[in-house]
Amino acid sequence: MARILVGKYEGSIYREGDGYTGALSLGFAPNGKRKRLKRKGRTKADVTDKLRRAVADLESGIKSPTNYTVGAAVEDWLSKGLKGLDADTIANYRCLAAKHVIPLIGKVKLKDLRADDVDEWLDGLTDKLSTRSLRLVHGILKRAIRQAQARDMITRNVAELVKTPTGRTGRPSKSLTLDQATAVLEQAKSSRLHAYVVISLMTGIRTEEARALRWDHVVAWVDDQTGWRPVTEVGFDHERFALYVWRSVRAHGDTKTEKSRRTLELPERAAEALQRHHTRQAAQKLRAGKAWQDNNLVFCSPTGTPLDAANVRRAFRLITKKAGIGESWAPRELRHSFVSIMSDSGVPIENIADLCGHSSTAVTEEVYRHQLRPVITKGAEAINAVFGASESGSGKTETATKRNTQKSAQVA
């Protein structure tokens, strides 16, 4: 048996089994029981190193068990760190963690995790995940270790020291052409999703807003004195209708941003689709009987429960398949199509931003840059007018301006 001193703690290393065991005396517990810190290793040097690391953790306040792994930290975060998030977000985090975090890096002991380990793990996912998904899985690890830090399980967060690499190029969003949109609307008539498709395409609301829409937020204009009233009170026997887009399926029911709370007047075709949908839903409610859950939702399951996003995607892909444009479309692209149709129709970007609930036109231009029709003719028209007048006179300037305006219209 060899006597040792690690920091201020005395102890010994002795042979046990095929290796060595080291034990340090930490004093006595309040109940009078002796407290000891033990570590095992193949050699005395291994044991000494483990004891030194254990003492360092002890003095820094770390309480992590020696076998506490990255996977355990992630599981702890999934069970305690997702409070207040909506169900879809929680499900997404759990799926990503179960597939890309725990199986691949979860067996590493948390205190042994190094930045190089995180780098290698993320690099191994670059050909499988998009950059956005890589940020999500990296974020899961960072948040899990952050929670472990807050509980004195580890001193530093090595995942914070690593930069997320660029992942696989994702599929860019696309928009329906007018002919494609017409075909989709036609094929949607036989689907329970018909009104959902019509409203999404003709108002540009987000899928998360459509799934949270309630009947008391579908309103009709009664008269100048009464104003807008819910159709649940005044019915559909009116000429003008609108949506209060005030909710979403996000946590707490809030819209994405404050500017996203908006009121949108409905096109006639959208109002008609909602009226027919309301009638069909009343029949569904009768068929469901006691199984019906009255959540006052415009779009819901046959028993009144909220629509699942995955079910909406599957139903929408069936519609696009029947429309002859394939199954690679997502419901969110109805919103992109709305922006494209508005832009092609000459609606100013400021109005499109308001309709979409964006905080500024900069957001619209960044997110929907592929759908926006470029309007860049004004500067050329002004320059032509100025320099034409100084060189050729007012008559020629007028002709030149008209000719350049026609060319600019063709370019735009």
Coordinates of C-alpha atoms in Angstrom, one line a residue:
M1 CA 0.0 0.0 0.0
A2 CA 1.4 3.4 -1.0
R3 CA 0.5 6.6 0.9
I4 CA -0.4 9.6 -1.4
L5 CA -1.3 13.3 -1.1
V6 CA -3.6 14.8 -3.7
G7 CA -4.1 18.5 -3.0
K8 CA -5.1 18.7 0.7
Y9 CA -6.4 15.2 0.9
E10 CA -4.5 12.2 2.2
G11 CA -5.0 8.7 0.9
S12 CA -3.5 5.5 -0.3
I13 CA -3.2 3.4 -3.5
Y14 CA -3.4 -0.4 -3.1
R15 CA -3.6 -3.4 -5.4
E16 CA -7.0 -4.8 -6.0
G17 CA -7.9 -7.5 -8.6
D18 CA -6.1 -6.9 -11.9
G19 CA -5.4 -3.3 -11.2
Y20 CA -5.1 -0.6 -8.5
T21 CA -7.6 1.3 -6.3
G22 CA -6.9 4.7 -4.9
A23 CA -8.9 6.2 -1.9
L24 CA -8.7 9.7 -0.5
S25 CA -10.1 10.7 2.9
L26 CA -12.5 13.7 2.6
G27 CA -13.3 13.9 6.3
F28 CA -16.6 13.0 7.9
A29 CA -20.3 13.5 6.9
P30 CA -22.7 15.3 9.3
N31 CA -23.9 11.8 10.5
G32 CA -20.3 11.0 11.5
K33 CA -19.7 8.6 8.6
R34 CA -16.3 8.7 7.0
K35 CA -16.3 10.2 3.5
R36 CA -13.9 8.6 0.9
L37 CA -13.3 9.3 -2.7
K38 CA -12.3 6.2 -4.7
R39 CA -11.0 5.6 -8.2
K40 CA -9.8 2.5 -10.0
G41 CA -7.2 2.0 -12.8
R42 CA -4.8 -0.4 -14.5
T43 CA -1.7 1.3 -13.1
K44 CA -0.9 3.5 -10.1
A45 CA -0.3 6.4 -12.5
D46 CA -3.9 6.0 -14.0
V47 CA -5.4 6.0 -10.5
T48 CA -3.4 9.1 -9.5
D49 CA -4.5 11.0 -12.6
K50 CA -8.1 10.0 -11.9
L51 CA -7.9 11.1 -8.3
R52 CA -6.4 14.5 -9.3
R53 CA -9.2 15.1 -11.8
A54 CA -11.8 14.1 -9.2
V55 CA -10.3 16.5 -6.6
A56 CA -10.3 19.3 -9.2
D57 CA -13.9 18.7 -9.9
L58 CA -14.7 18.5 -6.2
E59 CA -13.0 21.8 -5.5
S60 CA -14.8 23.5 -8.5
G61 CA -18.2 22.3 -7.2
I62 CA -18.7 19.7 -9.9
K63 CA -21.0 16.9 -8.8
S64 CA -21.1 14.8 -12.0
P65 CA -20.8 11.0 -11.5
T66 CA -17.8 9.5 -13.3
N67 CA -20.1 7.6 -15.7
Y68 CA -22.4 10.6 -16.5
T69 CA -22.4 10.6 -20.4
V70 CA -23.3 13.1 -23.1
G71 CA -26.4 11.0 -23.8
A72 CA -27.5 11.2 -20.2
A73 CA -27.1 15.0 -20.3
V74 CA -29.2 15.2 -23.5
E75 CA -31.9 13.0 -22.0
D76 CA -31.9 15.2 -18.9
W77 CA -32.4 18.3 -21.1
L78 CA -35.2 16.6 -23.1
S79 CA -37.0 15.9 -19.9
K80 CA -36.4 19.2 -18.1
G81 CA -35.3 21.9 -20.7
L82 CA -38.2 22.0 -23.1
K83 CA -40.8 23.7 -20.9
G84 CA -43.0 26.2 -22.7
L85 CA -42.2 25.0 -26.2
D86 CA -45.0 23.9 -28.5
A87 CA -45.6 20.2 -29.2
D88 CA -44.2 20.2 -32.8
T89 CA -40.9 21.8 -31.6
I90 CA -40.6 19.3 -28.8
A91 CA -41.3 16.4 -31.1
N92 CA -38.7 17.7 -33.6
Y93 CA -36.0 18.1 -30.9
R94 CA -36.7 14.5 -29.6
C95 CA -36.5 13.1 -33.1
L96 CA -33.2 14.8 -33.9
A97 CA -31.7 13.9 -30.6
A98 CA -32.7 10.2 -30.9
K99 CA -31.4 10.0 -34.5
H100 CA -28.3 12.2 -34.7
V101 CA -27.0 13.0 -31.2
I102 CA -27.5 10.2 -28.6
P103 CA -26.5 7.3 -30.9
L104 CA -23.4 9.1 -32.4
I105 CA -21.8 11.0 -29.5
G106 CA -23.9 10.0 -26.5
K107 CA -21.6 7.3 -25.1
V108 CA -18.8 9.7 -24.4
K109 CA -18.5 10.7 -20.8
L110 CA -19.5 14.3 -20.4
K111 CA -16.3 15.3 -18.5
D112 CA -14.2 13.6 -21.2
L113 CA -15.9 15.4 -24.1
R114 CA -13.5 17.6 -26.1
A115 CA -14.1 20.2 -28.9
D116 CA -12.4 17.8 -31.4
D117 CA -15.1 15.2 -30.6
V118 CA -17.8 17.7 -31.3
D119 CA -16.1 18.8 -34.6
E120 CA -15.8 15.2 -35.8
W121 CA -19.4 14.4 -34.9
L122 CA -20.7 17.4 -36.8
D123 CA -18.4 16.9 -39.8
G124 CA -19.8 13.3 -40.1
L125 CA -23.3 14.7 -40.5
T126 CA -22.5 17.3 -43.2
D127 CA -23.5 15.0 -46.1
K128 CA -26.7 13.9 -44.3
L129 CA -28.2 17.1 -42.9
S130 CA -28.9 20.5 -44.2
T131 CA -27.1 23.5 -42.6
R132 CA -30.3 24.4 -40.7
S133 CA -30.6 20.8 -39.3
L134 CA -27.0 20.8 -38.3
R135 CA -27.6 24.0 -36.4
L136 CA -30.5 22.3 -34.6
V137 CA -28.5 19.2 -33.6
H138 CA -25.6 21.3 -32.5
G139 CA -28.0 23.5 -30.5
I140 CA -29.3 20.4 -28.8
L141 CA -25.9 19.5 -27.6
K142 CA -25.0 23.1 -26.5
R143 CA -28.2 23.4 -24.6
A144 CA -27.9 20.0 -22.9
I145 CA -24.4 20.9 -21.7
R146 CA -25.5 24.4 -20.7
Q147 CA -28.2 22.7 -18.5
A148 CA -25.5 20.4 -17.0
Q149 CA -23.4 23.4 -16.2
A150 CA -26.2 25.0 -14.4
R151 CA -26.5 21.9 -12.3
D152 CA -22.8 21.7 -11.5
M153 CA -22.3 18.6 -13.6
I154 CA -19.5 20.1 -15.8
T155 CA -17.3 23.2 -15.7
R156 CA -17.3 24.3 -19.3
N157 CA -19.3 23.9 -22.5
V158 CA -17.0 22.6 -25.2
A159 CA -19.8 22.5 -27.7
E160 CA -19.9 26.4 -27.5
L161 CA -16.4 26.5 -28.8
V162 CA -17.2 24.7 -32.1
K163 CA -18.5 26.4 -35.2
T164 CA -21.4 24.7 -37.0
P165 CA -20.3 23.5 -40.4
T166 CA -22.2 23.9 -43.7
G167 CA -24.4 21.0 -44.4
R168 CA -26.1 19.5 -47.5
T169 CA -27.8 22.0 -49.7
G170 CA -31.5 21.8 -48.9
R171 CA -34.4 22.0 -51.4
P172 CA -35.2 25.6 -52.0
S173 CA -38.8 26.7 -51.6
K174 CA -40.7 27.2 -54.8
S175 CA -44.0 28.7 -55.9
L176 CA -46.9 27.5 -58.1
T177 CA -47.4 29.1 -61.4
L178 CA -50.9 30.4 -62.1
D179 CA -51.7 27.3 -64.2
Q180 CA -50.4 25.0 -61.4
A181 CA -52.3 26.9 -58.8
T182 CA -55.5 26.6 -60.8
A183 CA -55.0 22.8 -61.2
V184 CA -54.3 22.5 -57.5
L185 CA -57.5 24.4 -56.6
E186 CA -59.5 22.2 -58.9
Q187 CA -58.1 18.9 -57.5
A188 CA -58.5 20.1 -53.9
K189 CA -62.3 20.3 -54.4
S190 CA -62.7 16.6 -53.5
S191 CA -60.4 16.9 -50.5
R192 CA -61.2 17.7 -46.9
L193 CA -58.3 20.1 -47.2
H194 CA -60.1 22.2 -49.9
A195 CA -60.9 25.3 -47.9
Y196 CA -57.5 25.1 -46.2
V197 CA -55.8 25.2 -49.6
V198 CA -58.0 28.0 -50.9
I199 CA -57.4 30.2 -47.8
S200 CA -53.7 29.5 -47.7
L201 CA -53.2 30.3 -51.4
M202 CA -55.5 33.3 -51.5
T203 CA -54.5 35.1 -48.3
G204 CA -50.9 33.9 -47.8
I205 CA -51.4 33.0 -44.1
R206 CA -48.8 30.7 -42.6
T207 CA -49.6 27.0 -42.1
E208 CA -49.3 27.5 -38.3
E209 CA -51.8 30.3 -38.5
A210 CA -54.2 28.4 -40.6
R211 CA -54.2 25.4 -38.3
A212 CA -55.0 27.7 -35.3
L213 CA -57.8 29.7 -37.0
R214 CA -61.0 29.7 -35.1
W215 CA -64.5 30.4 -36.3
D216 CA -65.0 33.4 -34.1
H217 CA -62.1 34.9 -36.0
V218 CA -63.9 34.6 -39.3
V219 CA -65.9 37.8 -39.5
A220 CA -68.5 39.4 -41.8
W221 CA -69.1 43.1 -42.4
V222 CA -72.6 43.8 -41.3
D223 CA -73.0 47.6 -41.7
D224 CA -71.2 50.8 -40.9
Q225 CA -72.7 50.9 -37.4
T226 CA -72.1 47.2 -36.4
G227 CA -68.8 46.7 -38.3
W228 CA -67.2 43.3 -38.4
R229 CA -68.9 40.4 -36.5
P230 CA -68.1 36.7 -36.2
V231 CA -69.9 34.5 -38.7
T232 CA -70.8 32.3 -35.7
E233 CA -73.1 35.2 -34.7
V234 CA -74.3 36.7 -38.0
G235 CA -73.8 33.8 -40.5
F236 CA -72.6 34.0 -44.1
D237 CA -75.4 36.0 -45.6
H238 CA -73.2 39.0 -46.2
E239 CA -71.0 40.4 -49.0
R240 CA -67.7 41.0 -47.2
F241 CA -65.7 38.7 -45.0
A242 CA -62.3 38.8 -43.3
L243 CA -60.0 36.8 -41.1
Y244 CA -58.5 37.9 -37.8
V245 CA -55.1 36.3 -38.0
W246 CA -54.3 36.6 -34.3
R247 CA -53.2 33.1 -33.3
S248 CA -50.9 30.3 -34.3
V249 CA -50.1 26.8 -33.1
R250 CA -46.9 28.1 -31.5
A251 CA -46.4 28.0 -27.7
H252 CA -49.0 30.1 -25.9
G253 CA -50.9 30.6 -29.2
D254 CA -49.0 33.7 -30.2
T255 CA -48.3 34.6 -33.8
K256 CA -44.7 34.6 -35.0
T257 CA -44.2 38.3 -34.4
E258 CA -46.3 41.2 -33.2
K259 CA -46.7 42.5 -36.8
S260 CA -48.0 39.0 -37.8
R261 CA -51.3 39.9 -36.0
R262 CA -53.3 41.2 -38.8
T263 CA -56.8 41.3 -40.3
L264 CA -57.2 40.1 -43.9
E265 CA -60.3 40.7 -46.1
L266 CA -61.2 37.5 -47.9
P267 CA -61.5 37.2 -51.7
E268 CA -65.0 36.0 -52.8
R269 CA -63.8 32.6 -53.7
A270 CA -62.1 32.1 -50.3
A271 CA -65.3 33.2 -48.5
E272 CA -67.4 30.8 -50.5
A273 CA -65.0 27.9 -49.7
L274 CA -65.2 28.7 -46.0
Q275 CA -69.0 28.8 -46.2
R276 CA -69.2 25.4 -47.8
H277 CA -66.5 24.1 -45.3
H278 CA -68.6 25.4 -42.4
T279 CA -71.6 23.4 -43.7
R280 CA -69.6 20.2 -44.1
Q281 CA -68.1 20.6 -40.7
A282 CA -71.6 20.8 -39.1
A283 CA -72.4 17.5 -40.8
Q284 CA -69.2 16.0 -39.5
K285 CA -70.0 17.2 -36.0
L286 CA -73.4 15.3 -36.1
R287 CA -71.7 12.1 -37.4
A288 CA -69.1 12.3 -34.6
G289 CA -71.6 12.7 -31.9
K290 CA -70.1 12.4 -28.4
A291 CA -66.7 11.9 -29.9
W292 CA -66.6 15.5 -31.2
Q293 CA -64.3 17.9 -29.3
D294 CA -65.5 21.4 -29.8
N295 CA -62.3 23.5 -30.1
N296 CA -64.0 26.0 -32.4
L297 CA -61.3 25.3 -35.0
V298 CA -61.9 26.1 -38.6
F299 CA -59.6 23.4 -39.8
C300 CA -59.7 20.2 -37.6
S301 CA -59.8 16.4 -37.7
P302 CA -63.2 14.6 -38.2
T303 CA -63.6 14.7 -34.4
G304 CA -62.7 18.3 -33.9
T305 CA -59.2 17.9 -32.7
P306 CA -56.3 20.1 -34.0
L307 CA -54.8 19.1 -37.3
D308 CA -51.4 17.4 -37.2
A309 CA -48.9 19.1 -39.5
A310 CA -47.7 15.8 -40.9
N311 CA -51.2 14.8 -41.9
V312 CA -51.7 18.2 -43.6
R313 CA -48.5 17.6 -45.6
R314 CA -49.6 14.1 -46.7
A315 CA -53.0 15.3 -47.8
F316 CA -51.6 18.2 -49.7
R317 CA -49.2 16.0 -51.6
L318 CA -52.0 13.8 -52.7
I319 CA -53.7 17.0 -54.1
T320 CA -50.5 18.1 -56.0
K321 CA -50.0 14.5 -57.3
K322 CA -53.6 14.6 -58.7
A323 CA -52.9 18.0 -60.2
G324 CA -50.0 16.5 -62.2
I325 CA -47.2 18.5 -60.5
G326 CA -45.7 15.7 -58.4
E327 CA -45.5 15.1 -54.7
S328 CA -42.5 17.4 -53.8
W329 CA -44.6 20.2 -52.6
A330 CA -45.3 21.4 -49.1
P331 CA -48.3 23.4 -47.7
R332 CA -46.0 26.3 -46.8
E333 CA -45.3 26.8 -50.5
L334 CA -48.9 28.0 -50.9
R335 CA -47.7 31.1 -49.1
H336 CA -44.8 31.4 -51.5
S337 CA -47.2 31.1 -54.3
F338 CA -49.4 33.9 -52.9
V339 CA -46.4 36.2 -52.8
S340 CA -45.5 35.3 -56.4
I341 CA -49.0 35.9 -57.7
M342 CA -49.3 39.2 -55.9
S343 CA -45.9 40.3 -57.2
D344 CA -46.8 39.3 -60.8
S345 CA -50.0 41.2 -60.5
G346 CA -48.1 44.4 -59.7
V347 CA -48.9 44.6 -56.0
P348 CA -46.2 46.8 -54.3
I349 CA -43.8 45.0 -52.0
E350 CA -45.0 47.2 -49.1
N351 CA -48.5 45.8 -49.4
I352 CA -47.2 42.2 -49.8
A353 CA -45.2 42.6 -46.6
D354 CA -48.3 43.8 -44.7
L355 CA -50.4 41.0 -46.1
C356 CA -47.8 38.4 -45.1
G357 CA -47.4 39.9 -41.6
H358 CA -43.7 40.8 -42.1
S359 CA -42.1 43.4 -39.9
S360 CA -40.6 45.1 -42.9
T361 CA -40.1 44.8 -46.6
A362 CA -36.6 43.6 -46.0
V363 CA -37.9 40.4 -44.5
T364 CA -40.2 39.9 -47.5
E365 CA -37.3 40.5 -49.9
E366 CA -35.0 38.1 -48.0
V367 CA -37.4 35.2 -47.5
Y368 CA -39.3 35.5 -50.8
R369 CA -36.6 36.9 -53.1
H370 CA -37.2 34.2 -55.7
Q371 CA -41.0 34.9 -55.8
L372 CA -40.8 38.6 -56.1
R373 CA -40.9 40.2 -59.5
P374 CA -38.0 42.7 -59.8
V375 CA -39.1 46.3 -60.3
I376 CA -36.0 48.2 -61.3
T377 CA -37.2 50.4 -64.1
K378 CA -37.7 53.8 -62.3
G379 CA -34.1 54.8 -62.3
A380 CA -33.6 54.2 -66.0
E381 CA -36.8 56.1 -66.8
A382 CA -35.6 59.1 -64.8
I383 CA -32.1 59.1 -66.3
N384 CA -33.6 58.8 -69.8
A385 CA -35.9 61.8 -69.2
V386 CA -33.1 64.0 -67.8
F387 CA -30.4 63.3 -70.4
G388 CA -32.9 63.1 -73.2
A389 CA -34.2 66.6 -72.5
S390 CA -30.7 68.2 -72.4
E391 CA -29.7 66.6 -75.7
S392 CA -32.7 66.3 -78.0
G393 CA -35.4 68.6 -76.7
S394 CA -38.7 68.0 -75.0
G395 CA -40.5 66.4 -78.0
K396 CA -37.9 63.8 -78.5
T397 CA -37.6 63.3 -74.8
E398 CA -41.3 62.5 -74.6
T399 CA -41.0 59.9 -77.4
A400 CA -37.8 58.4 -75.9
T401 CA -39.4 58.2 -72.5
K402 CA -42.4 56.4 -73.9
R403 CA -40.2 54.0 -75.8
N404 CA -38.0 53.3 -72.8
T405 CA -41.0 52.8 -70.6
Q406 CA -42.3 50.1 -73.0
K407 CA -38.9 48.4 -73.0
S408 CA -38.7 48.6 -69.2
A409 CA -42.2 47.0 -68.9
Q410 CA -41.0 44.1 -71.1
V411 CA -37.9 43.7 -68.8
A412 CA -39.9 43.8 -65.6

